[in-house]
């Protein structure tokens, strides 16, 4: 089925849109979205992040821009730019107090996200990453249907993989007829700082089997890393270098294989 796609504005030119989804909350979807943005920015691309996880927006915090506010001139919303030049829009950058709860119902949330897409003056972007709310509910579905998404990344954790939730989200992505770039397994293992042994804290992951069964690729397995959490908590995710090089390579390889660019 074809759905009517929203259009942007005269101050925006976006080449590719990548949506990031997860079966459930807390698997690190926002952290991985930030890493993807940093990886693409490191390669010299113009990158934006649309934080569509309205009820649990964490993107501004990991980039240390949560004290800033996005401006509006009544027609356009102007995104906030991070230290390295990534443009971010998030409800948390628009509301007066970032700790106020969002007590909107699904359709209003979905409409605000559409508006973040249509009304933001994004400028020239090579990639816009959309951090979707977790799950396969109304909001991620509406967003996937109404924005012209070019590719999807599914973020999982090893415990999450055994559940039906992740299969559901992969099936939802497939039903959108949008190329799935692949799965990122986050918190996959812990590497002992003394002996460098990889320890499967959550048990051995069966991501390869699941991915093969579902005919999708594994983009990366990211470790549990206290340094990563620390940098995210301090709003300095752009300084995280350790896993970025490998991740950068495999992520950009999947982009060029599956959606070009
Ligand atoms: N690789 C990692 N190693 C250690 N901690 C991590 C890792 N990835 C994420 N975390 C931590 O896990 C927590 C949840 O991450 P994040 O907010 O990115 O999840 P999420 O899936 O976007 O959650 P939600 O959708 O519920 O907002 C954060 O405290 C984050 O710092």
PDB file of C-alpha atoms and ligand atoms in Angstrom:
ATOM      1  CA  UNK A   1       0.000   0.000   0.000  1.00  0.00           C
ATOM      2  CA  UNK A   2       1.271   3.492  -0.845  1.00  0.00           C
ATOM      3  CA  UNK A   3       0.940   6.270   1.699  1.00  0.00           C
ATOM      4  CA  UNK A   4       0.975  10.010   1.130  1.00  0.00           C
ATOM      5  CA  UNK A   5       4.388  11.293   2.242  1.00  0.00           C
ATOM      6  CA  UNK A   6       4.945  14.596   3.998  1.00  0.00           C
ATOM      7  CA  UNK A   7       7.062  17.260   2.296  1.00  0.00           C
ATOM      8  CA  UNK A   8       9.678  19.555   3.800  1.00  0.00           C
ATOM      9  CA  UNK A   9      10.034  23.326   3.255  1.00  0.00           C
ATOM     10  CA  UNK A  10      12.002  25.848   1.182  1.00  0.00           C
ATOM     11  CA  UNK A  11      14.886  25.871   3.690  1.00  0.00           C
ATOM     12  CA  UNK A  12      15.446  22.112   3.587  1.00  0.00           C
ATOM     13  CA  UNK A  13      17.132  19.662   1.281  1.00  0.00           C
ATOM     14  CA  UNK A  14      17.541  16.148   2.694  1.00  0.00           C
ATOM     15  CA  UNK A  15      19.226  13.436   0.615  1.00  0.00           C
ATOM     16  CA  UNK A  16      18.567  10.294   2.717  1.00  0.00           C
ATOM     17  CA  UNK A  17      16.438   9.482   5.741  1.00  0.00           C
ATOM     18  CA  UNK A  18      17.292   6.607   8.054  1.00  0.00           C
ATOM     19  CA  UNK A  19      14.857   5.567  10.800  1.00  0.00           C
ATOM     20  CA  UNK A  20      16.121   3.784  13.893  1.00  0.00           C
ATOM     21  CA  UNK A  21      13.729   1.422  15.640  1.00  0.00           C
ATOM     22  CA  UNK A  22      13.788  -1.049  18.514  1.00  0.00           C
ATOM     23  CA  UNK A  23      11.408  -3.681  19.842  1.00  0.00           C
ATOM     24  CA  UNK A  24      11.345  -2.227  23.336  1.00  0.00           C
ATOM     25  CA  UNK A  25      12.759   0.670  25.325  1.00  0.00           C
ATOM     26  CA  UNK A  26      16.121   0.758  27.013  1.00  0.00           C
ATOM     27  CA  UNK A  27      18.121  -1.281  24.500  1.00  0.00           C
ATOM     28  CA  UNK A  28      20.187   1.775  23.606  1.00  0.00           C
ATOM     29  CA  UNK A  29      18.354   2.964  20.486  1.00  0.00           C
ATOM     30  CA  UNK A  30      19.027   6.644  21.210  1.00  0.00           C
ATOM     31  CA  UNK A  31      22.665   5.967  22.091  1.00  0.00           C
ATOM     32  CA  UNK A  32      23.141   4.025  18.843  1.00  0.00           C
ATOM     33  CA  UNK A  33      21.380   6.769  16.850  1.00  0.00           C
ATOM     34  CA  UNK A  34      23.852   9.256  18.332  1.00  0.00           C
ATOM     35  CA  UNK A  35      26.775   6.997  17.425  1.00  0.00           C
ATOM     36  CA  UNK A  36      25.513   6.693  13.861  1.00  0.00           C
ATOM     37  CA  UNK A  37      25.238  10.467  13.603  1.00  0.00           C
ATOM     38  CA  UNK A  38      28.763  10.907  14.971  1.00  0.00           C
ATOM     39  CA  UNK A  39      30.100   8.233  12.604  1.00  0.00           C
ATOM     40  CA  UNK A  40      28.559   9.943   9.558  1.00  0.00           C
ATOM     41  CA  UNK A  41      29.648  13.384  10.725  1.00  0.00           C
ATOM     42  CA  UNK A  42      33.217  12.067  11.161  1.00  0.00           C
ATOM     43  CA  UNK A  43      33.093  11.089   7.512  1.00  0.00           C
ATOM     44  CA  UNK A  44      32.308  14.688   6.622  1.00  0.00           C
ATOM     45  CA  UNK A  45      28.575  14.400   5.973  1.00  0.00           C
ATOM     46  CA  UNK A  46      25.956  16.944   6.973  1.00  0.00           C
ATOM     47  CA  UNK A  47      23.805  15.147   9.497  1.00  0.00           C
ATOM     48  CA  UNK A  48      20.577  15.869  11.363  1.00  0.00           C
ATOM     49  CA  UNK A  49      18.731  13.947  14.069  1.00  0.00           C
ATOM     50  CA  UNK A  50      14.989  14.110  14.495  1.00  0.00           C
ATOM     51  CA  UNK A  51      14.233  12.876  18.007  1.00  0.00           C
ATOM     52  CA  UNK A  52      10.830  11.254  17.545  1.00  0.00           C
ATOM     53  CA  UNK A  53      10.988   9.500  20.907  1.00  0.00           C
ATOM     54  CA  UNK A  54       8.723  12.212  22.298  1.00  0.00           C
ATOM     55  CA  UNK A  55       7.935  10.730  25.694  1.00  0.00           C
ATOM     56  CA  UNK A  56      11.530   9.692  26.386  1.00  0.00           C
ATOM     57  CA  UNK A  57      13.715  12.097  24.418  1.00  0.00           C
ATOM     58  CA  UNK A  58      17.389  11.569  25.234  1.00  0.00           C
ATOM     59  CA  UNK A  59      19.228  12.875  22.162  1.00  0.00           C
ATOM     60  CA  UNK A  60      19.757  16.486  23.414  1.00  0.00           C
ATOM     61  CA  UNK A  61      21.281  15.180  26.662  1.00  0.00           C
ATOM     62  CA  UNK A  62      23.915  12.927  25.086  1.00  0.00           C
ATOM     63  CA  UNK A  63      25.074  15.835  22.908  1.00  0.00           C
ATOM     64  CA  UNK A  64      25.070  18.251  25.848  1.00  0.00           C
ATOM     65  CA  UNK A  65      22.626  20.653  24.194  1.00  0.00           C
ATOM     66  CA  UNK A  66      19.688  20.161  26.555  1.00  0.00           C
ATOM     67  CA  UNK A  67      20.045  23.633  28.047  1.00  0.00           C
ATOM     68  CA  UNK A  68      19.690  25.218  24.592  1.00  0.00           C
ATOM     69  CA  UNK A  69      16.383  26.043  22.937  1.00  0.00           C
ATOM     70  CA  UNK A  70      15.301  25.641  19.311  1.00  0.00           C
ATOM     71  CA  UNK A  71      14.051  28.959  17.939  1.00  0.00           C
ATOM     72  CA  UNK A  72      11.052  29.509  15.718  1.00  0.00           C
ATOM     73  CA  UNK A  73      10.104  32.486  13.537  1.00  0.00           C
ATOM     74  CA  UNK A  74       6.482  31.401  13.325  1.00  0.00           C
ATOM     75  CA  UNK A  75       7.035  29.596  10.021  1.00  0.00           C
ATOM     76  CA  UNK A  76      10.144  27.487  10.550  1.00  0.00           C
ATOM     77  CA  UNK A  77      11.720  25.794  13.551  1.00  0.00           C
ATOM     78  CA  UNK A  78      15.518  26.164  13.716  1.00  0.00           C
ATOM     79  CA  UNK A  79      17.392  23.075  14.959  1.00  0.00           C
ATOM     80  CA  UNK A  80      20.052  23.259  17.648  1.00  0.00           C
ATOM     81  CA  UNK A  81      23.563  22.468  16.413  1.00  0.00           C
ATOM     82  CA  UNK A  82      25.952  20.251  18.410  1.00  0.00           C
ATOM     83  CA  UNK A  83      29.683  20.859  18.975  1.00  0.00           C
ATOM     84  CA  UNK A  84      30.612  19.085  15.726  1.00  0.00           C
ATOM     85  CA  UNK A  85      27.753  20.518  13.678  1.00  0.00           C
ATOM     86  CA  UNK A  86      25.018  17.859  13.916  1.00  0.00           C
ATOM     87  CA  UNK A  87      21.575  19.483  13.744  1.00  0.00           C
ATOM     88  CA  UNK A  88      19.084  18.242  16.321  1.00  0.00           C
ATOM     89  CA  UNK A  89      15.391  18.755  16.831  1.00  0.00           C
ATOM     90  CA  UNK A  90      13.609  17.282  19.826  1.00  0.00           C
ATOM     91  CA  UNK A  91      10.574  18.192  21.867  1.00  0.00           C
ATOM     92  CA  UNK A  92      12.920  18.758  24.792  1.00  0.00           C
ATOM     93  CA  UNK A  93      14.517  21.624  22.872  1.00  0.00           C
ATOM     94  CA  UNK A  94      11.132  23.297  22.432  1.00  0.00           C
ATOM     95  CA  UNK A  95       9.405  22.961  25.782  1.00  0.00           C
ATOM     96  CA  UNK A  96      10.147  25.373  28.583  1.00  0.00           C
ATOM     97  CA  UNK A  97      11.236  22.814  31.166  1.00  0.00           C
ATOM     98  CA  UNK A  98      12.907  19.637  29.961  1.00  0.00           C
ATOM     99  CA  UNK A  99      11.625  17.647  32.937  1.00  0.00           C
ATOM    100  CA  UNK A 100       7.953  18.321  32.186  1.00  0.00           C
ATOM    101  CA  UNK A 101       6.166  15.088  31.262  1.00  0.00           C
ATOM    102  CA  UNK A 102       4.512  14.850  27.863  1.00  0.00           C
ATOM    103  CA  UNK A 103       0.890  13.945  28.448  1.00  0.00           C
ATOM    104  CA  UNK A 104      -0.225  13.875  24.822  1.00  0.00           C
ATOM    105  CA  UNK A 105      -2.015  11.014  23.186  1.00  0.00           C
ATOM    106  CA  UNK A 106      -0.645   9.078  20.212  1.00  0.00           C
ATOM    107  CA  UNK A 107      -2.146  11.077  17.304  1.00  0.00           C
ATOM    108  CA  UNK A 108      -0.887  14.387  18.723  1.00  0.00           C
ATOM    109  CA  UNK A 109       2.572  12.937  19.234  1.00  0.00           C
ATOM    110  CA  UNK A 110       2.645  11.605  15.678  1.00  0.00           C
ATOM    111  CA  UNK A 111       1.540  14.997  14.355  1.00  0.00           C
ATOM    112  CA  UNK A 112       4.240  16.844  16.278  1.00  0.00           C
ATOM    113  CA  UNK A 113       6.858  14.521  14.852  1.00  0.00           C
ATOM    114  CA  UNK A 114       5.547  15.124  11.340  1.00  0.00           C
ATOM    115  CA  UNK A 115       5.785  18.846  12.065  1.00  0.00           C
ATOM    116  CA  UNK A 116       9.396  18.477  13.219  1.00  0.00           C
ATOM    117  CA  UNK A 117      10.029  17.049   9.769  1.00  0.00           C
ATOM    118  CA  UNK A 118       7.950  19.484   7.701  1.00  0.00           C
ATOM    119  CA  UNK A 119       8.619  22.751   9.586  1.00  0.00           C
ATOM    120  CA  UNK A 120      12.252  22.486  10.638  1.00  0.00           C
ATOM    121  CA  UNK A 121      14.729  24.480   8.574  1.00  0.00           C
ATOM    122  CA  UNK A 122      17.160  21.592   8.201  1.00  0.00           C
ATOM    123  CA  UNK A 123      19.266  23.193   5.466  1.00  0.00           C
ATOM    124  CA  UNK A 124      21.286  20.789   3.287  1.00  0.00           C
ATOM    125  CA  UNK A 125      21.527  17.382   4.925  1.00  0.00           C
ATOM    126  CA  UNK A 126      23.161  14.259   3.547  1.00  0.00           C
ATOM    127  CA  UNK A 127      21.461  12.180   6.241  1.00  0.00           C
ATOM    128  CA  UNK A 128      18.556  12.723   8.581  1.00  0.00           C
ATOM    129  CA  UNK A 129      18.390  10.082  11.316  1.00  0.00           C
ATOM    130  CA  UNK A 130      15.043   9.563  13.015  1.00  0.00           C
ATOM    131  CA  UNK A 131      15.126   8.161  16.548  1.00  0.00           C
ATOM    132  CA  UNK A 132      11.709   6.444  16.645  1.00  0.00           C
ATOM    133  CA  UNK A 133       9.813   5.630  19.827  1.00  0.00           C
ATOM    134  CA  UNK A 134      10.369   1.978  20.846  1.00  0.00           C
ATOM    135  CA  UNK A 135       7.957  -0.740  19.760  1.00  0.00           C
ATOM    136  CA  UNK A 136       5.559  -1.207  16.903  1.00  0.00           C
ATOM    137  CA  UNK A 137       2.735   0.975  18.167  1.00  0.00           C
ATOM    138  CA  UNK A 138       0.734   3.721  16.568  1.00  0.00           C
ATOM    139  CA  UNK A 139       3.393   6.438  16.678  1.00  0.00           C
ATOM    140  CA  UNK A 140       6.315   4.590  15.011  1.00  0.00           C
ATOM    141  CA  UNK A 141       3.869   3.174  12.470  1.00  0.00           C
ATOM    142  CA  UNK A 142       2.423   6.588  11.547  1.00  0.00           C
ATOM    143  CA  UNK A 143       5.880   8.103  11.253  1.00  0.00           C
ATOM    144  CA  UNK A 144       7.162   5.277   9.096  1.00  0.00           C
ATOM    145  CA  UNK A 145       4.148   5.614   6.840  1.00  0.00           C
ATOM    146  CA  UNK A 146       4.135   9.371   6.479  1.00  0.00           C
ATOM    147  CA  UNK A 147       7.811  10.308   6.212  1.00  0.00           C
ATOM    148  CA  UNK A 148       9.837   9.320   3.129  1.00  0.00           C
ATOM    149  CA  UNK A 149      12.209   6.937   4.935  1.00  0.00           C
ATOM    150  CA  UNK A 150      14.991   5.431   2.751  1.00  0.00           C
ATOM    151  CA  UNK A 151      16.350   2.851   5.191  1.00  0.00           C
ATOM    152  CA  UNK A 152      15.756   1.318   8.596  1.00  0.00           C
ATOM    153  CA  UNK A 153      18.162   0.235  11.318  1.00  0.00           C
ATOM    154  CA  UNK A 154      16.892  -2.085  14.068  1.00  0.00           C
ATOM    155  CA  UNK A 155      18.634  -1.869  17.448  1.00  0.00           C
ATOM    156  CA  UNK A 156      18.420  -4.839  19.798  1.00  0.00           C
ATOM    157  CA  UNK A 157      20.075  -6.143  22.928  1.00  0.00           C
ATOM    158  CA  UNK A 158      20.856  -9.836  23.464  1.00  0.00           C
ATOM    159  CA  UNK A 159      18.000 -10.354  25.959  1.00  0.00           C
ATOM    160  CA  UNK A 160      15.618  -8.609  23.628  1.00  0.00           C
ATOM    161  CA  UNK A 161      16.532 -10.845  20.718  1.00  0.00           C
ATOM    162  CA  UNK A 162      14.967 -13.986  22.136  1.00  0.00           C
ATOM    163  CA  UNK A 163      11.634 -12.262  22.452  1.00  0.00           C
ATOM    164  CA  UNK A 164       8.954 -11.906  19.849  1.00  0.00           C
ATOM    165  CA  UNK A 165       9.192  -8.122  20.095  1.00  0.00           C
ATOM    166  CA  UNK A 166      12.216  -7.848  17.902  1.00  0.00           C
ATOM    167  CA  UNK A 167      10.749 -10.179  15.283  1.00  0.00           C
ATOM    168  CA  UNK A 168       7.667  -8.000  15.300  1.00  0.00           C
ATOM    169  CA  UNK A 169       9.642  -4.826  14.745  1.00  0.00           C
ATOM    170  CA  UNK A 170      11.642  -6.415  11.937  1.00  0.00           C
ATOM    171  CA  UNK A 171       8.401  -7.621  10.351  1.00  0.00           C
ATOM    172  CA  UNK A 172       6.937  -4.145  10.662  1.00  0.00           C
ATOM    173  CA  UNK A 173      10.012  -2.709   8.958  1.00  0.00           C
ATOM    174  CA  UNK A 174       9.631  -5.278   6.168  1.00  0.00           C
ATOM    175  CA  UNK A 175       5.970  -4.393   5.727  1.00  0.00           C
ATOM    176  CA  UNK A 176       6.960  -0.785   5.089  1.00  0.00           C
ATOM    177  CA  UNK A 177       8.723  -1.863   1.897  1.00  0.00           C
ATOM    178  CA  UNK A 178      11.723   0.166   3.012  1.00  0.00           C
ATOM    179  CA  UNK A 179      15.207  -1.374   2.834  1.00  0.00           C
ATOM    180  CA  UNK A 180      16.456  -2.603   6.212  1.00  0.00           C
ATOM    181  CA  UNK A 181      20.136  -1.660   6.493  1.00  0.00           C
ATOM    182  CA  UNK A 182      20.520  -4.238   9.262  1.00  0.00           C
ATOM    183  CA  UNK A 183      20.523  -4.930  12.974  1.00  0.00           C
ATOM    184  CA  UNK A 184      22.837  -3.368  15.528  1.00  0.00           C
ATOM    185  CA  UNK A 185      23.160  -5.553  18.597  1.00  0.00           C
ATOM    186  CA  UNK A 186      23.908  -3.205  21.460  1.00  0.00           C
ATOM    187  CA  UNK A 187      25.344  -4.259  24.843  1.00  0.00           C
ATOM    188  CA  UNK A 188      26.374  -7.438  23.093  1.00  0.00           C
ATOM    189  CA  UNK A 189      29.348  -8.303  25.322  1.00  0.00           C
ATOM    190  CA  UNK A 190      31.789  -6.838  27.802  1.00  0.00           C
ATOM    191  CA  UNK A 191      35.485  -6.754  27.075  1.00  0.00           C
ATOM    192  CA  UNK A 192      37.638  -7.307  30.169  1.00  0.00           C
ATOM    193  CA  UNK A 193      39.987  -4.290  30.439  1.00  0.00           C
ATOM    194  CA  UNK A 194      42.732  -6.535  31.900  1.00  0.00           C
ATOM    195  CA  UNK A 195      42.744  -9.601  29.652  1.00  0.00           C
ATOM    196  CA  UNK A 196      40.636  -8.314  26.704  1.00  0.00           C
ATOM    197  CA  UNK A 197      38.467 -11.421  26.898  1.00  0.00           C
ATOM    198  CA  UNK A 198      34.953 -10.886  25.558  1.00  0.00           C
ATOM    199  CA  UNK A 199      32.360 -11.899  28.144  1.00  0.00           C
ATOM    200  CA  UNK A 200      28.759 -12.525  27.105  1.00  0.00           C
ATOM    201  CA  UNK A 201      27.090 -11.054  30.160  1.00  0.00           C
ATOM    202  CA  UNK A 202      23.573 -11.735  28.909  1.00  0.00           C
ATOM    203  CA  UNK A 203      24.437 -15.202  27.599  1.00  0.00           C
ATOM    204  CA  UNK A 204      25.577 -16.018  24.096  1.00  0.00           C
ATOM    205  CA  UNK A 205      23.681 -14.025  21.519  1.00  0.00           C
ATOM    206  CA  UNK A 206      21.986 -15.784  18.652  1.00  0.00           C
ATOM    207  CA  UNK A 207      21.833 -12.686  16.514  1.00  0.00           C
ATOM    208  CA  UNK A 208      23.497 -14.285  13.489  1.00  0.00           C
ATOM    209  CA  UNK A 209      20.923 -17.104  13.370  1.00  0.00           C
ATOM    210  CA  UNK A 210      17.983 -14.734  13.789  1.00  0.00           C
ATOM    211  CA  UNK A 211      19.335 -12.327  11.206  1.00  0.00           C
ATOM    212  CA  UNK A 212      19.931 -15.177   8.758  1.00  0.00           C
ATOM    213  CA  UNK A 213      16.446 -16.589   9.317  1.00  0.00           C
ATOM    214  CA  UNK A 214      14.955 -13.173   8.658  1.00  0.00           C
ATOM    215  CA  UNK A 215      17.294 -12.473   5.758  1.00  0.00           C
ATOM    216  CA  UNK A 216      18.781  -9.286   7.171  1.00  0.00           C
ATOM    217  CA  UNK A 217      22.350  -8.238   7.902  1.00  0.00           C
ATOM    218  CA  UNK A 218      24.101  -7.616  11.197  1.00  0.00           C
ATOM    219  CA  UNK A 219      25.696  -4.162  11.008  1.00  0.00           C
ATOM    220  CA  UNK A 220      27.587  -4.341  14.275  1.00  0.00           C
ATOM    221  CA  UNK A 221      27.767  -5.789  17.748  1.00  0.00           C
ATOM    222  CA  UNK A 222      28.554  -3.058  20.222  1.00  0.00           C
ATOM    223  CA  UNK A 223      30.034  -3.780  23.656  1.00  0.00           C
ATOM    224  CA  UNK A 224      28.777  -2.674  27.042  1.00  0.00           C
ATOM    225  CA  UNK A 225      31.129   0.183  27.710  1.00  0.00           C
ATOM    226  CA  UNK A 226      31.191   2.270  30.898  1.00  0.00           C
ATOM    227  CA  UNK A 227      33.158   4.981  29.073  1.00  0.00           C
ATOM    228  CA  UNK A 228      30.356   5.304  26.539  1.00  0.00           C
ATOM    229  CA  UNK A 229      27.752   5.758  29.309  1.00  0.00           C
ATOM    230  CA  UNK A 230      29.985   8.311  31.008  1.00  0.00           C
ATOM    231  CA  UNK A 231      30.384  10.370  27.850  1.00  0.00           C
ATOM    232  CA  UNK A 232      26.630  10.132  27.134  1.00  0.00           C
ATOM    233  CA  UNK A 233      25.831  11.225  30.693  1.00  0.00           C
ATOM    234  CA  UNK A 234      28.235  14.151  30.352  1.00  0.00           C
ATOM    235  CA  UNK A 235      26.768  15.176  26.988  1.00  0.00           C
ATOM    236  CA  UNK A 236      30.020  14.458  25.171  1.00  0.00           C
ATOM    237  CA  UNK A 237      29.122  11.508  22.941  1.00  0.00           C
ATOM    238  CA  UNK A 238      30.975  13.194  20.050  1.00  0.00           C
ATOM    239  CA  UNK A 239      34.265  12.441  21.851  1.00  0.00           C
ATOM    240  CA  UNK A 240      33.643   8.681  21.890  1.00  0.00           C
ATOM    241  CA  UNK A 241      36.206   7.155  19.566  1.00  0.00           C
ATOM    242  CA  UNK A 242      36.720   3.594  20.697  1.00  0.00           C
ATOM    243  CA  UNK A 243      34.100   1.710  18.708  1.00  0.00           C
ATOM    244  CA  UNK A 244      33.492   4.359  16.162  1.00  0.00           C
ATOM    245  CA  UNK A 245      36.048   3.284  13.612  1.00  0.00           C
ATOM    246  CA  UNK A 246      34.727  -0.263  13.104  1.00  0.00           C
ATOM    247  CA  UNK A 247      31.178   0.918  13.429  1.00  0.00           C
ATOM    248  CA  UNK A 248      31.772   3.764  10.988  1.00  0.00           C
ATOM    249  CA  UNK A 249      33.069   1.341   8.357  1.00  0.00           C
ATOM    250  CA  UNK A 250      30.343  -1.285   8.627  1.00  0.00           C
ATOM    251  CA  UNK A 251      27.558   1.276   8.915  1.00  0.00           C
ATOM    252  CA  UNK A 252      28.640   3.261   5.852  1.00  0.00           C
ATOM    253  CA  UNK A 253      29.162   0.020   3.921  1.00  0.00           C
ATOM    254  CA  UNK A 254      25.546  -0.979   4.576  1.00  0.00           C
ATOM    255  CA  UNK A 255      24.325   2.483   3.587  1.00  0.00           C
ATOM    256  CA  UNK A 256      26.078   2.357   0.245  1.00  0.00           C
ATOM    257  CA  UNK A 257      25.014  -1.252  -0.409  1.00  0.00           C
ATOM    258  CA  UNK A 258      21.360  -0.776   0.454  1.00  0.00           C
ATOM    259  CA  UNK A 259      20.376   2.817  -0.251  1.00  0.00           C
ATOM    260  CA  UNK A 260      23.296   4.370  -2.102  1.00  0.00           C
ATOM    261  CA  UNK A 261      25.040   7.572  -1.060  1.00  0.00           C
TER     262      UNK A 261
HETATM  263  N1  LIG B   1      26.793   0.058  24.686  1.00  0.00           N
HETATM  264  C1  LIG B   1      26.404   0.498  25.876  1.00  0.00           C
HETATM  265  N2  LIG B   1      27.137   0.252  26.989  1.00  0.00           N
HETATM  266  C2  LIG B   1      26.720   0.661  28.193  1.00  0.00           C
HETATM  267  N3  LIG B   1      25.589   1.343  28.415  1.00  0.00           N
HETATM  268  C3  LIG B   1      24.821   1.641  27.364  1.00  0.00           C
HETATM  269  C4  LIG B   1      25.177   1.230  26.044  1.00  0.00           C
HETATM  270  N4  LIG B   1      24.204   1.663  25.196  1.00  0.00           N
HETATM  271  C5  LIG B   1      23.301   2.324  25.959  1.00  0.00           C
HETATM  272  N5  LIG B   1      23.665   2.320  27.244  1.00  0.00           N
HETATM  273  C6  LIG B   1      22.943   2.948  28.375  1.00  0.00           C
HETATM  274  O1  LIG B   1      21.661   2.342  28.469  1.00  0.00           O
HETATM  275  C7  LIG B   1      20.668   3.316  28.814  1.00  0.00           C
HETATM  276  C8  LIG B   1      19.548   3.309  27.778  1.00  0.00           C
HETATM  277  O2  LIG B   1      20.069   3.791  26.543  1.00  0.00           O
HETATM  278  P1  LIG B   1      19.163   4.645  25.522  1.00  0.00           P
HETATM  279  O3  LIG B   1      18.505   5.790  26.212  1.00  0.00           O
HETATM  280  O4  LIG B   1      20.010   4.911  24.350  1.00  0.00           O
HETATM  281  O5  LIG B   1      18.072   3.530  25.192  1.00  0.00           O
HETATM  282  P2  LIG B   1      16.769   3.619  24.301  1.00  0.00           P
HETATM  283  O6  LIG B   1      16.593   2.280  23.693  1.00  0.00           O
HETATM  284  O7  LIG B   1      16.821   4.786  23.399  1.00  0.00           O
HETATM  285  O8  LIG B   1      15.688   3.831  25.404  1.00  0.00           O
HETATM  286  P3  LIG B   1      14.242   4.491  25.259  1.00  0.00           P
HETATM  287  O9  LIG B   1      13.770   4.204  23.883  1.00  0.00           O
HETATM  288  O10 LIG B   1      13.478   3.797  26.340  1.00  0.00           O
HETATM  289  O11 LIG B   1      14.464   5.964  25.496  1.00  0.00           O
HETATM  290  C9  LIG B   1      21.411   4.652  28.916  1.00  0.00           C
HETATM  291  O12 LIG B   1      21.703   4.911  30.240  1.00  0.00           O
HETATM  292  C10 LIG B   1      22.687   4.427  28.115  1.00  0.00           C
HETATM  293  O13 LIG B   1      23.751   5.230  28.553  1.00  0.00           O
END
